[in-house]
C-alpha cells in the first residue's frame, strides 16, 4: 500500500505514520525528518534547506522531489510506504505522477486551527531517530528520553510560536490545495485528529480498512 498523509503541521501525521508503519510493516518516509537529519549533519543538502526550514517556509520543490525520489527507490519501500509531509505542493504531487508512483490512498488528518497551536507547543521529537512525542498526549516513559532509541527528545526550533503561524499560512496557501487535487481522484479520506493518540489511530485504521 502506498499512502500519503495530509494535514496541517502539528495535526499528528508523524505519530499516525509511525502507527501505520508498525501495523503494516512499510516504512514511514518523512521528508521533514530527512531534512532535519541533513541539517544536523551539516551536509550540502542541509545547508541549502536550513534557512527555509528555520523560517517556516518550504524547501524548494526541486530539492525535496530529489530526496524523495532517491528514498522511494530504496529496497524497503518496494512493498509500500507512507509519505509523511510529502507532497506539500501541487508541483510535488504532479512529480509523483510523473515518476509513475501509484498512490492507493490519501489520508487527511484534520485538526481545527485553534487546536493546532497548543498541539505544537507540546510536541517533542527525538534528535537521533526522529520519533514524535507530545508532553501531554504522547509522553516518553522517561522525561526527555526517546522510548525507541534512548536519545534525547527536544522541541523543534520551528515549533516556536512565531514560526508556527507562518507554517500554518504556508499550509493553507500551498498544501491545502492538495485536498482538491486528490479529492478529484476519489482517493482522499479524512479523519479528525482526537485528543488521545490511540483514538485517532483507531479512526485511521478504520478509514484505511486495517484491523485494529
Ligand atoms: P515537517 O517535519 O514535515 O513539518 O517539515 C519540517 C520542515 O521541512 C517544513 O516546514 C519545510 O521547511 C521542510 N519540508 C518538509 N517536507 C517538505 C516538502 N515536502 N516540501 C517542502 N519543504 C518541506
mmCIF file of C-alpha atoms and ligand atoms in Angstrom:
data_model
loop_
_atom_site.group_PDB
_atom_site.id
_atom_site.type_symbol
_atom_site.label_atom_id
_atom_site.label_comp_id
_atom_site.label_asym_id
_atom_site.label_seq_id
_atom_site.Cartn_x
_atom_site.Cartn_y
_atom_site.Cartn_z
ATOM 1 C CA UNK A 1 0.000 0.000 0.000
ATOM 2 C CA UNK A 2 1.346 3.428 -0.973
ATOM 3 C CA UNK A 3 -0.127 6.051 1.295
ATOM 4 C CA UNK A 4 0.032 9.807 1.629
ATOM 5 C CA UNK A 5 -0.713 11.543 4.922
ATOM 6 C CA UNK A 6 -2.014 15.069 4.562
ATOM 7 C CA UNK A 7 -2.675 17.577 7.311
ATOM 8 C CA UNK A 8 -1.536 20.821 8.880
ATOM 9 C CA UNK A 9 1.744 20.914 10.789
ATOM 10 C CA UNK A 10 1.012 19.518 14.248
ATOM 11 C CA UNK A 11 -2.042 17.523 13.148
ATOM 12 C CA UNK A 12 -0.303 14.265 14.093
ATOM 13 C CA UNK A 13 0.872 12.934 10.721
ATOM 14 C CA UNK A 14 4.197 11.718 12.100
ATOM 15 C CA UNK A 15 2.627 9.936 15.068
ATOM 16 C CA UNK A 16 -0.010 8.233 12.926
ATOM 17 C CA UNK A 17 2.551 7.378 10.244
ATOM 18 C CA UNK A 18 4.575 5.572 12.936
ATOM 19 C CA UNK A 19 1.467 3.597 13.987
ATOM 20 C CA UNK A 20 0.580 2.639 10.401
ATOM 21 C CA UNK A 21 4.199 1.731 9.701
ATOM 22 C CA UNK A 22 4.300 -0.605 12.717
ATOM 23 C CA UNK A 23 0.972 -2.157 11.745
ATOM 24 C CA UNK A 24 1.597 -2.688 8.042
ATOM 25 C CA UNK A 25 5.368 -3.179 8.083
ATOM 26 C CA UNK A 26 6.006 -0.491 5.488
ATOM 27 C CA UNK A 27 8.348 2.461 6.055
ATOM 28 C CA UNK A 28 7.345 5.939 7.114
ATOM 29 C CA UNK A 29 9.012 8.384 4.756
ATOM 30 C CA UNK A 30 9.201 11.813 6.324
ATOM 31 C CA UNK A 31 10.865 14.481 4.211
ATOM 32 C CA UNK A 32 10.951 16.708 7.327
ATOM 33 C CA UNK A 33 12.932 14.069 9.258
ATOM 34 C CA UNK A 34 15.302 13.576 6.325
ATOM 35 C CA UNK A 35 15.870 17.317 6.006
ATOM 36 C CA UNK A 36 16.424 17.748 9.761
ATOM 37 C CA UNK A 37 18.972 14.943 9.640
ATOM 38 C CA UNK A 38 20.770 16.678 6.762
ATOM 39 C CA UNK A 39 20.797 19.980 8.667
ATOM 40 C CA UNK A 40 22.139 18.261 11.790
ATOM 41 C CA UNK A 41 24.901 16.591 9.786
ATOM 42 C CA UNK A 42 25.771 19.824 8.003
ATOM 43 C CA UNK A 43 25.565 18.235 4.535
ATOM 44 C CA UNK A 44 25.285 20.344 1.376
ATOM 45 C CA UNK A 45 21.582 19.497 1.269
ATOM 46 C CA UNK A 46 21.182 20.564 4.891
ATOM 47 C CA UNK A 47 22.890 23.878 4.236
ATOM 48 C CA UNK A 48 20.556 24.533 1.317
ATOM 49 C CA UNK A 49 17.445 23.633 3.293
ATOM 50 C CA UNK A 50 18.191 25.229 6.665
ATOM 51 C CA UNK A 51 17.150 28.804 6.003
ATOM 52 C CA UNK A 52 13.733 27.893 4.601
ATOM 53 C CA UNK A 53 13.103 25.426 7.433
ATOM 54 C CA UNK A 54 14.082 27.885 10.169
ATOM 55 C CA UNK A 55 11.690 30.491 8.831
ATOM 56 C CA UNK A 56 8.798 28.044 8.447
ATOM 57 C CA UNK A 57 8.879 28.258 4.639
ATOM 58 C CA UNK A 58 9.003 25.293 2.294
ATOM 59 C CA UNK A 59 12.235 23.928 0.901
ATOM 60 C CA UNK A 60 12.277 24.117 -2.911
ATOM 61 C CA UNK A 61 10.302 21.533 -4.854
ATOM 62 C CA UNK A 62 13.432 20.569 -6.761
ATOM 63 C CA UNK A 63 15.394 19.630 -3.635
ATOM 64 C CA UNK A 64 12.545 17.793 -1.924
ATOM 65 C CA UNK A 65 11.476 15.880 -5.033
ATOM 66 C CA UNK A 66 15.105 14.782 -5.476
ATOM 67 C CA UNK A 67 15.434 13.347 -1.960
ATOM 68 C CA UNK A 68 12.014 11.690 -2.126
ATOM 69 C CA UNK A 69 12.789 10.053 -5.436
ATOM 70 C CA UNK A 70 16.013 8.561 -4.065
ATOM 71 C CA UNK A 71 14.286 7.394 -0.896
ATOM 72 C CA UNK A 72 11.405 5.540 -2.541
ATOM 73 C CA UNK A 73 13.912 3.748 -4.775
ATOM 74 C CA UNK A 74 15.408 2.041 -1.699
ATOM 75 C CA UNK A 75 14.567 -1.654 -1.275
ATOM 76 C CA UNK A 76 12.474 -1.285 1.905
ATOM 77 C CA UNK A 77 9.994 0.902 0.013
ATOM 78 C CA UNK A 78 9.353 -1.710 -2.670
ATOM 79 C CA UNK A 79 6.291 -3.194 -0.973
ATOM 80 C CA UNK A 80 4.761 0.103 0.042
ATOM 81 C CA UNK A 81 5.389 3.296 2.010
ATOM 82 C CA UNK A 82 3.751 6.063 3.968
ATOM 83 C CA UNK A 83 4.587 9.562 2.817
ATOM 84 C CA UNK A 84 4.543 11.937 5.786
ATOM 85 C CA UNK A 85 4.980 15.580 4.812
ATOM 86 C CA UNK A 86 5.238 14.970 1.078
ATOM 87 C CA UNK A 87 3.744 16.152 -1.232
ATOM 88 C CA UNK A 88 3.341 19.648 0.137
ATOM 89 C CA UNK A 89 2.648 21.450 -3.151
ATOM 90 C CA UNK A 90 0.691 20.594 -6.281
ATOM 91 C CA UNK A 91 4.009 20.517 -8.179
ATOM 92 C CA UNK A 92 5.272 17.778 -5.812
ATOM 93 C CA UNK A 93 2.068 15.775 -6.301
ATOM 94 C CA UNK A 94 2.456 16.085 -10.061
ATOM 95 C CA UNK A 95 6.073 14.932 -9.734
ATOM 96 C CA UNK A 96 4.860 11.714 -8.076
ATOM 97 C CA UNK A 97 2.552 11.141 -11.049
ATOM 98 C CA UNK A 98 5.406 11.820 -13.454
ATOM 99 C CA UNK A 99 7.599 9.306 -11.610
ATOM 100 C CA UNK A 100 4.849 6.749 -12.210
ATOM 101 C CA UNK A 101 4.215 6.272 -8.479
ATOM 102 C CA UNK A 102 0.796 4.795 -7.852
ATOM 103 C CA UNK A 103 -0.860 6.156 -4.722
ATOM 104 C CA UNK A 104 -3.539 3.937 -3.177
ATOM 105 C CA UNK A 105 -4.945 6.244 -0.523
ATOM 106 C CA UNK A 106 -4.533 9.790 0.723
ATOM 107 C CA UNK A 107 -5.471 10.249 4.347
ATOM 108 C CA UNK A 108 -6.074 13.718 5.716
ATOM 109 C CA UNK A 109 -5.827 14.230 9.474
ATOM 110 C CA UNK A 110 -7.934 17.268 10.169
ATOM 111 C CA UNK A 111 -7.451 19.389 13.280
ATOM 112 C CA UNK A 112 -9.119 22.807 13.604
ATOM 113 C CA UNK A 113 -6.650 25.733 13.598
ATOM 114 C CA UNK A 114 -7.438 26.748 17.163
ATOM 115 C CA UNK A 115 -6.178 23.386 18.424
ATOM 116 C CA UNK A 116 -3.049 23.266 16.265
ATOM 117 C CA UNK A 117 -1.003 25.843 18.183
ATOM 118 C CA UNK A 118 -1.498 24.086 21.534
ATOM 119 C CA UNK A 119 -0.550 20.772 19.993
ATOM 120 C CA UNK A 120 2.644 22.162 18.510
ATOM 121 C CA UNK A 121 3.859 23.807 21.704
ATOM 122 C CA UNK A 122 3.857 20.419 23.468
ATOM 123 C CA UNK A 123 5.425 18.491 20.637
ATOM 124 C CA UNK A 124 8.857 16.885 21.078
ATOM 125 C CA UNK A 125 10.987 14.871 18.664
ATOM 126 C CA UNK A 126 13.892 12.534 19.204
ATOM 127 C CA UNK A 127 17.028 14.262 17.987
ATOM 128 C CA UNK A 128 18.522 10.940 16.883
ATOM 129 C CA UNK A 129 15.736 8.844 15.329
ATOM 130 C CA UNK A 130 13.052 11.481 14.720
ATOM 131 C CA UNK A 131 10.292 9.682 16.680
ATOM 132 C CA UNK A 132 7.409 12.001 17.639
ATOM 133 C CA UNK A 133 6.109 12.686 21.128
ATOM 134 C CA UNK A 134 3.873 15.149 22.930
ATOM 135 C CA UNK A 135 4.412 16.132 26.567
ATOM 136 C CA UNK A 136 0.701 15.679 27.299
ATOM 137 C CA UNK A 137 -0.772 13.367 24.669
ATOM 138 C CA UNK A 138 2.155 11.057 23.970
ATOM 139 C CA UNK A 139 4.803 11.455 26.669
ATOM 140 C CA UNK A 140 8.037 9.490 26.766
ATOM 141 C CA UNK A 141 8.305 6.904 29.562
ATOM 142 C CA UNK A 142 11.317 8.772 30.990
ATOM 143 C CA UNK A 143 11.195 12.549 30.660
ATOM 144 C CA UNK A 144 13.099 13.856 27.602
ATOM 145 C CA UNK A 145 14.384 10.374 26.659
ATOM 146 C CA UNK A 146 13.219 8.641 23.470
ATOM 147 C CA UNK A 147 11.362 5.367 24.165
ATOM 148 C CA UNK A 148 12.681 3.899 20.939
ATOM 149 C CA UNK A 149 16.398 4.660 20.960
ATOM 150 C CA UNK A 150 17.224 6.297 24.298
ATOM 151 C CA UNK A 151 18.488 9.558 22.778
ATOM 152 C CA UNK A 152 17.310 12.987 23.928
ATOM 153 C CA UNK A 153 13.945 14.400 22.848
ATOM 154 C CA UNK A 154 13.838 18.102 22.056
ATOM 155 C CA UNK A 155 11.451 20.794 20.890
ATOM 156 C CA UNK A 156 11.836 21.551 17.206
ATOM 157 C CA UNK A 157 13.165 25.056 16.529
ATOM 158 C CA UNK A 158 10.357 25.599 14.020
ATOM 159 C CA UNK A 159 7.698 24.801 16.660
ATOM 160 C CA UNK A 160 8.367 28.194 18.295
ATOM 161 C CA UNK A 161 5.088 30.198 18.384
ATOM 162 C CA UNK A 162 6.288 32.838 15.900
ATOM 163 C CA UNK A 163 7.166 30.191 13.293
ATOM 164 C CA UNK A 164 4.022 28.127 13.831
ATOM 165 C CA UNK A 165 1.806 30.880 12.437
ATOM 166 C CA UNK A 166 3.825 31.223 9.251
ATOM 167 C CA UNK A 167 3.872 27.438 8.806
ATOM 168 C CA UNK A 168 0.089 27.382 9.100
ATOM 169 C CA UNK A 169 -0.178 30.154 6.500
ATOM 170 C CA UNK A 170 2.126 28.199 4.174
ATOM 171 C CA UNK A 171 -0.007 25.105 4.711
ATOM 172 C CA UNK A 172 -3.187 26.950 3.768
ATOM 173 C CA UNK A 173 -1.688 28.550 0.689
ATOM 174 C CA UNK A 174 0.482 25.777 -0.744
ATOM 175 C CA UNK A 175 -0.585 22.425 0.719
ATOM 176 C CA UNK A 176 -4.342 22.660 1.353
ATOM 177 C CA UNK A 177 -5.000 22.756 -2.445
ATOM 178 C CA UNK A 178 -3.855 19.123 -2.479
ATOM 179 C CA UNK A 179 -7.186 18.189 -0.895
ATOM 180 C CA UNK A 180 -8.877 19.229 -4.108
ATOM 181 C CA UNK A 181 -6.141 17.610 -6.212
ATOM 182 C CA UNK A 182 -6.617 14.230 -4.502
ATOM 183 C CA UNK A 183 -10.350 14.711 -3.913
ATOM 184 C CA UNK A 184 -10.787 14.502 -7.681
ATOM 185 C CA UNK A 185 -9.042 11.121 -7.759
ATOM 186 C CA UNK A 186 -11.525 9.620 -5.263
ATOM 187 C CA UNK A 187 -8.617 8.511 -3.046
ATOM 188 C CA UNK A 188 -8.990 11.120 -0.308
ATOM 189 C CA UNK A 189 -10.134 10.013 3.154
ATOM 190 C CA UNK A 190 -10.445 12.353 6.131
ATOM 191 C CA UNK A 191 -10.333 11.637 9.845
ATOM 192 C CA UNK A 192 -10.475 14.183 12.630
ATOM 193 C CA UNK A 193 -7.492 14.208 14.985
ATOM 194 C CA UNK A 194 -8.659 13.346 18.510
ATOM 195 C CA UNK A 195 -7.241 14.376 21.888
ATOM 196 C CA UNK A 196 -5.942 10.859 22.531
ATOM 197 C CA UNK A 197 -3.447 9.448 20.046
ATOM 198 C CA UNK A 198 -4.974 5.951 20.308
ATOM 199 C CA UNK A 199 -8.421 7.293 19.404
ATOM 200 C CA UNK A 200 -7.065 8.889 16.236
ATOM 201 C CA UNK A 201 -5.176 5.705 15.379
ATOM 202 C CA UNK A 202 -8.424 3.736 15.659
ATOM 203 C CA UNK A 203 -10.135 6.106 13.205
ATOM 204 C CA UNK A 204 -7.116 5.972 10.898
ATOM 205 C CA UNK A 205 -7.096 2.153 10.821
ATOM 206 C CA UNK A 206 -10.853 2.099 10.222
ATOM 207 C CA UNK A 207 -10.550 4.570 7.345
ATOM 208 C CA UNK A 208 -7.775 2.501 5.791
ATOM 209 C CA UNK A 209 -9.686 -0.727 6.307
ATOM 210 C CA UNK A 210 -6.942 -2.142 8.540
ATOM 211 C CA UNK A 211 -7.943 -4.250 11.550
ATOM 212 C CA UNK A 212 -7.168 -2.679 14.911
HETATM 213 P P1 LIG B 1 7.810 18.589 8.800
HETATM 214 O O1 LIG B 1 8.653 17.821 9.745
HETATM 215 O O2 LIG B 1 7.092 17.721 7.807
HETATM 216 O O3 LIG B 1 6.880 19.553 9.500
HETATM 217 O O4 LIG B 1 8.816 19.500 7.938
HETATM 218 C C1 LIG B 1 9.654 20.466 8.541
HETATM 219 C C2 LIG B 1 10.112 21.483 7.515
HETATM 220 O O5 LIG B 1 10.866 20.801 6.479
HETATM 221 C C3 LIG B 1 8.994 22.190 6.766
HETATM 222 O O6 LIG B 1 8.489 23.320 7.473
HETATM 223 C C4 LIG B 1 9.705 22.577 5.479
HETATM 224 O O7 LIG B 1 10.576 23.676 5.665
HETATM 225 C C5 LIG B 1 10.569 21.354 5.206
HETATM 226 N N1 LIG B 1 9.847 20.334 4.412
HETATM 227 C C6 LIG B 1 9.490 19.075 4.802
HETATM 228 N N2 LIG B 1 8.859 18.422 3.818
HETATM 229 C C7 LIG B 1 8.788 19.287 2.770
HETATM 230 C C8 LIG B 1 8.221 19.221 1.477
HETATM 231 N N3 LIG B 1 7.591 18.120 1.032
HETATM 232 N N4 LIG B 1 8.347 20.314 0.671
HETATM 233 C C9 LIG B 1 8.988 21.421 1.090
HETATM 234 N N5 LIG B 1 9.513 21.566 2.308
HETATM 235 C C10 LIG B 1 9.437 20.510 3.153
#
